[in-house]
PDB file of C-alpha atoms in Angstrom:
ATOM      1  CA  MET B   1       0.000   0.000   0.000  1.00  0.00           C
ATOM      2  CA  ASN B   2       1.340   3.439  -0.962  1.00  0.00           C
ATOM      3  CA  LYS B   3       2.300   5.785   1.838  1.00  0.00           C
ATOM      4  CA  LEU B   4       1.018   9.306   1.173  1.00  0.00           C
ATOM      5  CA  ALA B   5       2.583  12.512   2.478  1.00  0.00           C
ATOM      6  CA  ILE B   6       0.523  15.703   2.554  1.00  0.00           C
ATOM      7  CA  ILE B   7       2.411  18.984   2.190  1.00  0.00           C
ATOM      8  CA  ALA B   8       1.126  22.519   2.729  1.00  0.00           C
ATOM      9  CA  ASP B   9       2.530  25.935   3.662  1.00  0.00           C
ATOM     10  CA  THR B  10       1.861  28.787   6.054  1.00  0.00           C
ATOM     11  CA  THR B  11      -0.236  30.833   3.590  1.00  0.00           C
ATOM     12  CA  GLN B  12      -2.934  28.300   4.519  1.00  0.00           C
ATOM     13  CA  ASP B  13      -3.001  29.611   8.105  1.00  0.00           C
ATOM     14  CA  LEU B  14      -1.720  26.272   9.395  1.00  0.00           C
ATOM     15  CA  THR B  15       0.646  26.265  12.343  1.00  0.00           C
ATOM     16  CA  LEU B  16       3.491  23.822  12.779  1.00  0.00           C
ATOM     17  CA  GLU B  17       1.615  22.363  15.760  1.00  0.00           C
ATOM     18  CA  MET B  18      -1.429  21.665  13.568  1.00  0.00           C
ATOM     19  CA  GLY B  19       0.915  19.982  11.128  1.00  0.00           C
ATOM     20  CA  ARG B  20       2.379  17.731  13.804  1.00  0.00           C
ATOM     21  CA  ARG B  21      -1.068  16.829  15.115  1.00  0.00           C
ATOM     22  CA  MET B  22      -2.473  15.944  11.682  1.00  0.00           C
ATOM     23  CA  ASN B  23       0.763  14.552  10.193  1.00  0.00           C
ATOM     24  CA  ILE B  24       1.031  17.318   7.594  1.00  0.00           C
ATOM     25  CA  GLU B  25       4.303  18.854   6.450  1.00  0.00           C
ATOM     26  CA  ILE B  26       4.065  22.654   6.682  1.00  0.00           C
ATOM     27  CA  VAL B  27       6.599  24.636   4.655  1.00  0.00           C
ATOM     28  CA  PRO B  28       7.146  28.116   6.167  1.00  0.00           C
ATOM     29  CA  TYR B  29       6.973  31.215   4.005  1.00  0.00           C
ATOM     30  CA  ILE B  30       9.463  34.061   4.365  1.00  0.00           C
ATOM     31  CA  VAL B  31       8.468  37.270   6.170  1.00  0.00           C
ATOM     32  CA  GLN B  32      10.665  40.368   6.138  1.00  0.00           C
ATOM     33  CA  MET B  33      10.245  43.188   8.657  1.00  0.00           C
ATOM     34  CA  ASP B  34      12.576  46.028   7.700  1.00  0.00           C
ATOM     35  CA  ASP B  35      16.031  44.395   7.504  1.00  0.00           C
ATOM     36  CA  GLN B  36      15.115  41.245   9.434  1.00  0.00           C
ATOM     37  CA  VAL B  37      14.151  38.079   7.559  1.00  0.00           C
ATOM     38  CA  TYR B  38      12.171  35.327   9.288  1.00  0.00           C
ATOM     39  CA  ARG B  39      10.708  31.930   8.523  1.00  0.00           C
ATOM     40  CA  ASP B  40       7.007  32.147   9.213  1.00  0.00           C
ATOM     41  CA  GLN B  41       6.015  30.326  12.438  1.00  0.00           C
ATOM     42  CA  VAL B  42       9.614  29.138  12.936  1.00  0.00           C
ATOM     43  CA  ASP B  43      11.528  32.337  13.723  1.00  0.00           C
ATOM     44  CA  LEU B  44       8.470  34.578  14.054  1.00  0.00           C
ATOM     45  CA  THR B  45       5.257  33.798  15.925  1.00  0.00           C
ATOM     46  CA  SER B  46       1.933  35.483  15.241  1.00  0.00           C
ATOM     47  CA  GLN B  47       1.970  37.072  18.686  1.00  0.00           C
ATOM     48  CA  VAL B  48       5.341  38.751  18.188  1.00  0.00           C
ATOM     49  CA  PHE B  49       4.525  39.748  14.617  1.00  0.00           C
ATOM     50  CA  TYR B  50       1.340  41.619  15.507  1.00  0.00           C
ATOM     51  CA  GLN B  51       3.084  43.360  18.385  1.00  0.00           C
ATOM     52  CA  GLU B  52       5.751  44.727  16.050  1.00  0.00           C
ATOM     53  CA  MET B  53       4.161  45.076  12.611  1.00  0.00           C
ATOM     54  CA  GLU B  54       2.820  48.609  12.958  1.00  0.00           C
ATOM     55  CA  SER B  55       6.238  49.955  13.910  1.00  0.00           C
ATOM     56  CA  ALA B  56       7.903  48.342  10.896  1.00  0.00           C
ATOM     57  CA  ARG B  57       8.685  50.618   7.965  1.00  0.00           C
ATOM     58  CA  GLU B  58       8.616  47.756   5.476  1.00  0.00           C
ATOM     59  CA  LEU B  59       6.762  44.436   5.458  1.00  0.00           C
ATOM     60  CA  LEU B  60       7.423  41.887   2.709  1.00  0.00           C
ATOM     61  CA  THR B  61       6.709  38.235   2.046  1.00  0.00           C
ATOM     62  CA  ALA B  62       8.355  35.668  -0.230  1.00  0.00           C
ATOM     63  CA  VAL B  63       7.905  32.050  -1.192  1.00  0.00           C
ATOM     64  CA  PRO B  64      10.090  29.614   0.735  1.00  0.00           C
ATOM     65  CA  PRO B  65      13.606  29.109  -0.620  1.00  0.00           C
ATOM     66  CA  VAL B  66      13.706  26.312  -3.189  1.00  0.00           C
ATOM     67  CA  GLN B  67      16.185  24.430  -1.012  1.00  0.00           C
ATOM     68  CA  ASP B  68      13.725  24.445   1.915  1.00  0.00           C
ATOM     69  CA  VAL B  69      11.054  22.897  -0.291  1.00  0.00           C
ATOM     70  CA  MET B  70      13.472  20.328  -1.690  1.00  0.00           C
ATOM     71  CA  ASP B  71      14.582  19.454   1.845  1.00  0.00           C
ATOM     72  CA  CYS B  72      10.938  18.900   2.824  1.00  0.00           C
ATOM     73  CA  LEU B  73      10.374  16.576  -0.135  1.00  0.00           C
ATOM     74  CA  ALA B  74      13.585  14.678   0.648  1.00  0.00           C
ATOM     75  CA  LYS B  75      12.556  14.390   4.302  1.00  0.00           C
ATOM     76  CA  VAL B  76       9.225  12.704   3.583  1.00  0.00           C
ATOM     77  CA  GLN B  77      10.891  10.366   1.109  1.00  0.00           C
ATOM     78  CA  GLU B  78      13.447   9.376   3.748  1.00  0.00           C
ATOM     79  CA  GLN B  79      10.571   8.722   6.139  1.00  0.00           C
ATOM     80  CA  GLY B  80       9.228   6.075   3.783  1.00  0.00           C
ATOM     81  CA  TYR B  81       6.584   8.023   1.886  1.00  0.00           C
ATOM     82  CA  ASP B  82       6.427   7.118  -1.791  1.00  0.00           C
ATOM     83  CA  GLN B  83       4.043   9.827  -3.020  1.00  0.00           C
ATOM     84  CA  ALA B  84       3.041  13.328  -1.951  1.00  0.00           C
ATOM     85  CA  LEU B  85      -0.113  15.378  -2.288  1.00  0.00           C
ATOM     86  CA  VAL B  86       0.923  19.024  -2.376  1.00  0.00           C
ATOM     87  CA  ILE B  87      -1.900  21.449  -1.631  1.00  0.00           C
ATOM     88  CA  THR B  88      -1.368  25.112  -2.500  1.00  0.00           C
ATOM     89  CA  SER B  89      -3.164  28.410  -2.097  1.00  0.00           C
ATOM     90  CA  SER B  90      -4.372  30.360  -5.125  1.00  0.00           C
ATOM     91  CA  SER B  91      -1.656  30.885  -7.739  1.00  0.00           C
ATOM     92  CA  LYS B  92      -3.038  34.414  -8.217  1.00  0.00           C
ATOM     93  CA  LEU B  93      -1.974  35.212  -4.657  1.00  0.00           C
ATOM     94  CA  THR B  94       1.018  32.949  -4.003  1.00  0.00           C
ATOM     95  CA  GLY B  95       3.865  31.350  -5.956  1.00  0.00           C
ATOM     96  CA  MET B  96       3.859  27.812  -4.545  1.00  0.00           C
ATOM     97  CA  ARG B  97       1.956  26.157  -7.389  1.00  0.00           C
ATOM     98  CA  GLN B  98       4.546  27.417  -9.891  1.00  0.00           C
ATOM     99  CA  LEU B  99       7.449  26.358  -7.684  1.00  0.00           C
ATOM    100  CA  TYR B 100       6.133  22.802  -7.308  1.00  0.00           C
ATOM    101  CA  GLU B 101       5.412  22.554 -11.042  1.00  0.00           C
ATOM    102  CA  ILE B 102       9.058  23.363 -11.753  1.00  0.00           C
ATOM    103  CA  LEU B 103      10.290  20.783  -9.251  1.00  0.00           C
ATOM    104  CA  LYS B 104       7.878  18.190 -10.614  1.00  0.00           C
ATOM    105  CA  SER B 105       8.985  18.795 -14.203  1.00  0.00           C
ATOM    106  CA  ASN B 106      12.607  18.265 -13.174  1.00  0.00           C
ATOM    107  CA  GLY B 107      11.599  14.802 -11.977  1.00  0.00           C
ATOM    108  CA  ASP B 108      14.120  14.613  -9.152  1.00  0.00           C
ATOM    109  CA  THR B 109      11.620  14.402  -6.278  1.00  0.00           C
ATOM    110  CA  ILE B 110       9.134  12.059  -4.711  1.00  0.00           C
ATOM    111  CA  PRO B 111       6.154  11.698  -7.124  1.00  0.00           C
ATOM    112  CA  LEU B 112       4.000  14.823  -6.688  1.00  0.00           C
ATOM    113  CA  THR B 113       0.302  15.437  -7.156  1.00  0.00           C
ATOM    114  CA  ILE B 114      -0.454  19.169  -7.001  1.00  0.00           C
ATOM    115  CA  PHE B 115      -3.875  20.452  -5.946  1.00  0.00           C
ATOM    116  CA  GLU B 116      -4.500  24.201  -6.132  1.00  0.00           C
ATOM    117  CA  THR B 117      -7.364  25.319  -3.903  1.00  0.00           C
ATOM    118  CA  ASP B 118      -8.035  28.747  -5.515  1.00  0.00           C
ATOM    119  CA  HIS B 119      -8.227  30.051  -1.938  1.00  0.00           C
ATOM    120  CA  ILE B 120      -5.872  31.342   0.718  1.00  0.00           C
ATOM    121  CA  ALA B 121      -5.610  31.336   4.525  1.00  0.00           C
ATOM    122  CA  ILE B 122      -7.740  28.811   6.396  1.00  0.00           C
ATOM    123  CA  ALA B 123     -10.074  28.483   3.391  1.00  0.00           C
ATOM    124  CA  SER B 124      -7.123  26.830   1.665  1.00  0.00           C
ATOM    125  CA  GLY B 125      -6.065  25.136   4.889  1.00  0.00           C
ATOM    126  CA  LEU B 126      -9.406  23.367   5.236  1.00  0.00           C
ATOM    127  CA  PHE B 127      -8.674  21.473   2.016  1.00  0.00           C
ATOM    128  CA  THR B 128      -5.401  20.310   3.540  1.00  0.00           C
ATOM    129  CA  LEU B 129      -6.953  19.359   6.868  1.00  0.00           C
ATOM    130  CA  TYR B 130      -9.773  17.501   5.106  1.00  0.00           C
ATOM    131  CA  ALA B 131      -7.289  15.672   2.877  1.00  0.00           C
ATOM    132  CA  ALA B 132      -5.288  14.618   5.939  1.00  0.00           C
ATOM    133  CA  GLU B 133      -8.439  13.330   7.608  1.00  0.00           C
ATOM    134  CA  LEU B 134      -9.333  11.292   4.525  1.00  0.00           C
ATOM    135  CA  ARG B 135      -5.788   9.943   4.271  1.00  0.00           C
ATOM    136  CA  ASN B 136      -5.810   8.969   7.933  1.00  0.00           C
ATOM    137  CA  GLN B 137      -9.076   7.112   7.304  1.00  0.00           C
ATOM    138  CA  GLY B 138      -7.275   5.010   4.704  1.00  0.00           C
ATOM    139  CA  HIS B 139      -8.526   6.567   1.469  1.00  0.00           C
ATOM    140  CA  SER B 140      -6.318   6.420  -1.634  1.00  0.00           C
ATOM    141  CA  LEU B 141      -4.715   9.429  -3.293  1.00  0.00           C
ATOM    142  CA  ASN B 142      -7.140   9.239  -6.217  1.00  0.00           C
ATOM    143  CA  LYS B 143     -10.171   9.176  -3.926  1.00  0.00           C
ATOM    144  CA  ILE B 144      -8.829  12.082  -1.868  1.00  0.00           C
ATOM    145  CA  VAL B 145      -8.218  14.238  -4.944  1.00  0.00           C
ATOM    146  CA  ALA B 146     -11.651  13.349  -6.332  1.00  0.00           C
ATOM    147  CA  GLU B 147     -13.271  14.401  -3.059  1.00  0.00           C
ATOM    148  CA  LEU B 148     -11.333  17.667  -2.951  1.00  0.00           C
ATOM    149  CA  GLU B 149     -12.480  18.405  -6.492  1.00  0.00           C
ATOM    150  CA  ARG B 150     -16.077  17.605  -5.523  1.00  0.00           C
ATOM    151  CA  VAL B 151     -16.111  20.118  -2.656  1.00  0.00           C
ATOM    152  CA  HIS B 152     -13.934  22.665  -4.446  1.00  0.00           C
ATOM    153  CA  HIS B 153     -16.860  24.936  -5.339  1.00  0.00           C
ATOM    154  CA  GLN B 154     -18.497  24.446  -1.956  1.00  0.00           C
ATOM    155  CA  MET B 155     -15.915  26.483  -0.051  1.00  0.00           C
ATOM    156  CA  ARG B 156     -16.824  29.976   1.112  1.00  0.00           C
ATOM    157  CA  VAL B 157     -14.670  32.425   3.052  1.00  0.00           C
ATOM    158  CA  PHE B 158     -15.510  35.903   4.311  1.00  0.00           C
ATOM    159  CA  ALA B 159     -13.508  38.437   6.300  1.00  0.00           C
ATOM    160  CA  VAL B 160     -13.506  42.005   7.521  1.00  0.00           C
ATOM    161  CA  PHE B 161     -10.227  43.899   7.670  1.00  0.00           C
ATOM    162  CA  ARG B 162     -10.205  46.846  10.070  1.00  0.00           C
ATOM    163  CA  THR B 163      -7.859  48.630   7.693  1.00  0.00           C
ATOM    164  CA  LEU B 164      -7.315  48.051   3.984  1.00  0.00           C
ATOM    165  CA  LYS B 165      -3.966  49.818   4.068  1.00  0.00           C
ATOM    166  CA  TYR B 166      -1.963  46.606   4.192  1.00  0.00           C
ATOM    167  CA  VAL B 167      -3.920  44.553   1.663  1.00  0.00           C
ATOM    168  CA  ILE B 168      -3.843  47.359  -0.929  1.00  0.00           C
ATOM    169  CA  LYS B 169      -0.171  48.188  -0.307  1.00  0.00           C
ATOM    170  CA  GLY B 170       0.591  44.496  -0.785  1.00  0.00           C
ATOM    171  CA  GLY B 171      -1.082  44.477  -4.196  1.00  0.00           C
ATOM    172  CA  ARG B 172      -3.924  42.157  -3.219  1.00  0.00           C
ATOM    173  CA  LEU B 173      -6.664  44.698  -4.011  1.00  0.00           C
ATOM    174  CA  ASN B 174      -5.085  46.433  -6.994  1.00  0.00           C
ATOM    175  CA  LYS B 175      -8.385  47.189  -8.716  1.00  0.00           C
ATOM    176  CA  TYR B 176      -9.372  49.316  -5.710  1.00  0.00           C
ATOM    177  CA  GLN B 177      -6.107  51.287  -5.588  1.00  0.00           C
ATOM    178  CA  SER B 178      -7.727  54.506  -6.846  1.00  0.00           C
ATOM    179  CA  LEU B 179     -10.305  54.294  -4.062  1.00  0.00           C
ATOM    180  CA  LEU B 180      -7.772  53.887  -1.266  1.00  0.00           C
ATOM    181  CA  GLY B 181      -8.620  57.202   0.381  1.00  0.00           C
ATOM    182  CA  THR B 182     -12.307  56.385   0.775  1.00  0.00           C
ATOM    183  CA  LEU B 183     -11.902  52.671   1.488  1.00  0.00           C
ATOM    184  CA  LEU B 184      -9.713  53.358   4.508  1.00  0.00           C
ATOM    185  CA  ASN B 185     -12.791  54.719   6.259  1.00  0.00           C
ATOM    186  CA  ILE B 186     -14.933  51.596   5.826  1.00  0.00           C
ATOM    187  CA  ASN B 187     -14.849  47.957   6.945  1.00  0.00           C
ATOM    188  CA  PRO B 188     -15.966  46.048   3.814  1.00  0.00           C
ATOM    189  CA  LEU B 189     -16.880  42.397   3.784  1.00  0.00           C
ATOM    190  CA  LEU B 190     -14.280  40.577   1.668  1.00  0.00           C
ATOM    191  CA  THR B 191     -14.317  37.218  -0.044  1.00  0.00           C
ATOM    192  CA  LEU B 192     -12.347  35.287  -2.655  1.00  0.00           C
ATOM    193  CA  LYS B 193     -13.659  35.073  -6.197  1.00  0.00           C
ATOM    194  CA  GLU B 194     -11.788  33.151  -8.875  1.00  0.00           C
ATOM    195  CA  GLY B 195      -8.720  33.122  -6.678  1.00  0.00           C
ATOM    196  CA  GLU B 196      -8.654  36.870  -5.992  1.00  0.00           C
ATOM    197  CA  ILE B 197      -9.730  39.014  -3.049  1.00  0.00           C
ATOM    198  CA  THR B 198     -12.836  41.056  -3.796  1.00  0.00           C
ATOM    199  CA  ILE B 199     -15.288  43.268  -1.906  1.00  0.00           C
ATOM    200  CA  VAL B 200     -18.742  41.788  -1.275  1.00  0.00           C
ATOM    201  CA  LYS B 201     -20.333  44.752   0.480  1.00  0.00           C
ATOM    202  CA  LYS B 202     -19.126  47.982   2.014  1.00  0.00           C
ATOM    203  CA  THR B 203     -20.036  48.766   5.610  1.00  0.00           C
ATOM    204  CA  ARG B 204     -19.062  51.491   8.037  1.00  0.00           C
ATOM    205  CA  GLY B 205     -18.120  50.782  11.620  1.00  0.00           C
ATOM    206  CA  ARG B 206     -17.020  47.700  13.495  1.00  0.00           C
ATOM    207  CA  LYS B 207     -20.466  46.788  14.784  1.00  0.00           C
ATOM    208  CA  ARG B 208     -22.127  46.756  11.360  1.00  0.00           C
ATOM    209  CA  SER B 209     -19.284  44.872   9.721  1.00  0.00           C
ATOM    210  CA  TYR B 210     -19.309  42.308  12.517  1.00  0.00           C
ATOM    211  CA  GLN B 211     -23.050  41.714  12.163  1.00  0.00           C
ATOM    212  CA  LEU B 212     -22.716  41.383   8.383  1.00  0.00           C
ATOM    213  CA  LEU B 213     -19.907  38.839   8.753  1.00  0.00           C
ATOM    214  CA  LYS B 214     -21.870  36.811  11.301  1.00  0.00           C
ATOM    215  CA  SER B 215     -25.079  36.716   9.271  1.00  0.00           C
ATOM    216  CA  THR B 216     -23.212  35.887   6.055  1.00  0.00           C
ATOM    217  CA  LEU B 217     -21.493  32.894   7.661  1.00  0.00           C
ATOM    218  CA  GLN B 218     -24.820  31.699   9.060  1.00  0.00           C
ATOM    219  CA  GLU B 219     -26.347  31.911   5.577  1.00  0.00           C
ATOM    220  CA  GLN B 220     -23.613  29.663   4.160  1.00  0.00           C
ATOM    221  CA  ILE B 221     -24.416  26.961   6.713  1.00  0.00           C
ATOM    222  CA  ARG B 222     -28.212  27.193   6.761  1.00  0.00           C
ATOM    223  CA  GLY B 223     -29.847  24.052   5.363  1.00  0.00           C
ATOM    224  CA  HIS B 224     -26.668  21.950   5.350  1.00  0.00           C
ATOM    225  CA  GLN B 225     -26.122  18.914   7.552  1.00  0.00           C
ATOM    226  CA  LYS B 226     -22.439  18.230   6.956  1.00  0.00           C
ATOM    227  CA  TYR B 227     -19.777  20.915   6.850  1.00  0.00           C
ATOM    228  CA  ILE B 228     -16.364  21.935   8.179  1.00  0.00           C
ATOM    229  CA  MET B 229     -15.848  25.435   9.484  1.00  0.00           C
ATOM    230  CA  ALA B 230     -13.119  27.680  10.818  1.00  0.00           C
ATOM    231  CA  LEU B 231     -12.921  31.134  12.358  1.00  0.00           C
ATOM    232  CA  PHE B 232      -9.850  33.348  12.345  1.00  0.00           C
ATOM    233  CA  GLY B 233      -8.578  36.682  13.559  1.00  0.00           C
ATOM    234  CA  SER B 234      -5.376  38.691  13.644  1.00  0.00           C
ATOM    235  CA  ALA B 235      -4.551  39.774  17.191  1.00  0.00           C
ATOM    236  CA  ASN B 236      -8.301  40.163  17.675  1.00  0.00           C
ATOM    237  CA  SER B 237      -9.139  37.727  20.462  1.00  0.00           C
ATOM    238  CA  GLN B 238     -12.044  39.761  21.831  1.00  0.00           C
ATOM    239  CA  GLU B 239     -14.114  39.791  18.642  1.00  0.00           C
ATOM    240  CA  LEU B 240     -13.041  36.252  17.772  1.00  0.00           C
ATOM    241  CA  LYS B 241     -14.350  34.953  21.094  1.00  0.00           C
ATOM    242  CA  GLN B 242     -17.580  36.884  20.562  1.00  0.00           C
ATOM    243  CA  LEU B 243     -17.975  35.396  17.085  1.00  0.00           C
ATOM    244  CA  GLU B 244     -17.435  31.911  18.495  1.00  0.00           C
ATOM    245  CA  ALA B 245     -20.136  32.551  21.094  1.00  0.00           C
ATOM    246  CA  ASP B 246     -22.584  33.952  18.538  1.00  0.00           C
ATOM    247  CA  LEU B 247     -21.982  31.031  16.167  1.00  0.00           C
ATOM    248  CA  ASP B 248     -21.984  28.361  18.866  1.00  0.00           C
ATOM    249  CA  GLN B 249     -24.912  26.489  17.326  1.00  0.00           C
ATOM    250  CA  GLU B 250     -23.199  26.375  13.933  1.00  0.00           C
ATOM    251  CA  ILE B 251     -19.904  25.308  15.512  1.00  0.00           C
ATOM    252  CA  GLN B 252     -21.589  22.500  17.436  1.00  0.00           C
ATOM    253  CA  GLY B 253     -23.129  21.204  14.211  1.00  0.00           C
ATOM    254  CA  ALA B 254     -19.845  21.129  12.277  1.00  0.00           C
ATOM    255  CA  SER B 255     -18.096  17.873  11.409  1.00  0.00           C
ATOM    256  CA  ALA B 256     -14.854  19.643  12.357  1.00  0.00           C
ATOM    257  CA  TYR B 257     -14.087  23.117  13.664  1.00  0.00           C
ATOM    258  CA  TYR B 258     -10.837  25.086  13.766  1.00  0.00           C
ATOM    259  CA  VAL B 259      -9.875  28.498  15.109  1.00  0.00           C
ATOM    260  CA  THR B 260      -6.683  30.306  14.101  1.00  0.00           C
ATOM    261  CA  ASP B 261      -4.705  33.501  14.538  1.00  0.00           C
ATOM    262  CA  LEU B 262      -3.557  34.561  11.062  1.00  0.00           C
ATOM    263  CA  THR B 263       0.034  33.536  10.448  1.00  0.00           C
ATOM    264  CA  PRO B 264       2.502  36.410   9.911  1.00  0.00           C
ATOM    265  CA  VAL B 265       2.667  35.863   6.134  1.00  0.00           C
ATOM    266  CA  LEU B 266      -1.077  36.513   6.029  1.00  0.00           C
ATOM    267  CA  GLY B 267      -0.957  39.303   8.606  1.00  0.00           C
ATOM    268  CA  VAL B 268       1.370  41.295   6.344  1.00  0.00           C
ATOM    269  CA  HIS B 269      -1.616  41.789   4.032  1.00  0.00           C
ATOM    270  CA  ALA B 270      -4.548  41.557   6.462  1.00  0.00           C
ATOM    271  CA  GLY B 271      -3.179  43.895   9.095  1.00  0.00           C
ATOM    272  CA  PRO B 272      -4.222  43.818  12.747  1.00  0.00           C
ATOM    273  CA  LEU B 273      -7.746  43.171  14.048  1.00  0.00           C
ATOM    274  CA  ALA B 274      -8.996  41.233  11.008  1.00  0.00           C
ATOM    275  CA  LEU B 275     -11.823  38.769  11.589  1.00  0.00           C
ATOM    276  CA  GLY B 276     -13.328  36.083   9.403  1.00  0.00           C
ATOM    277  CA  GLY B 277     -14.587  32.590   8.818  1.00  0.00           C
ATOM    278  CA  ALA B 278     -14.621  29.801   6.257  1.00  0.00           C
ATOM    279  CA  VAL B 279     -17.147  27.058   5.568  1.00  0.00           C
ATOM    280  CA  MET B 280     -16.595  23.937   3.467  1.00  0.00           C
ATOM    281  CA  VAL B 281     -19.924  22.244   2.737  1.00  0.00           C
ATOM    282  CA  LEU B 282     -19.615  18.471   2.430  1.00  0.00           C
ATOM    283  CA  ASP B 283     -23.189  17.373   1.710  1.00  0.00           C
TER     284      ASP B 283
END
């Protein structure tokens, strides 16, 4: 029987601890704060990042060094794995899909199957966590990929960023660049559409944006019996705890539930005090 490794990265809002618990290899992205370069979640925790980000003059991110990725692939092969399912965030937002395609074409790695989620953050991470669960239940690679493809269009993610300064500066909302001055005064509801971040609805004030986020997540779940969900924040424990309390019924009905603090590579673009949730419908 083939032994399957599952490989992800920190743009999926997965911590190294989650990786150890679910037997997933997590490749850390690179985060640069001014002149200091860190490996996401290895040299720089979310807690420290959010404490220091606003004082940094420059915040940058980069894909992991090729050698780090090759070392990860060699590691799983040495551990006895004979194939790997590599799950990546949207190629419109990250460069991991392209990097793995190059390595795969060179042919000097463990056999790779690449699955691009068209999402980012925990919306992408839920595909990885679900794949690991299926693998741990004994399903084959082909069955896992088929199931991921089945639920691919049943993933929804929504978030509110308390400032759009970081996401626009990082080039993730380029089409709204000309509106930067007015957008900085609102808390729009954001989602991913065709692999890109887009505005669903504009709201003013934290209370209204919170209520819109909560009701939108509830709408995604209403009428479904089987789903996985996750909530996330960025140094925003107060609102995150409130959202958990307000969505307690939905959380209790989920097949699996996760809560995360955005990893630094995501925080570079989301900024502090972001809040959001993702739902993967399985039925």
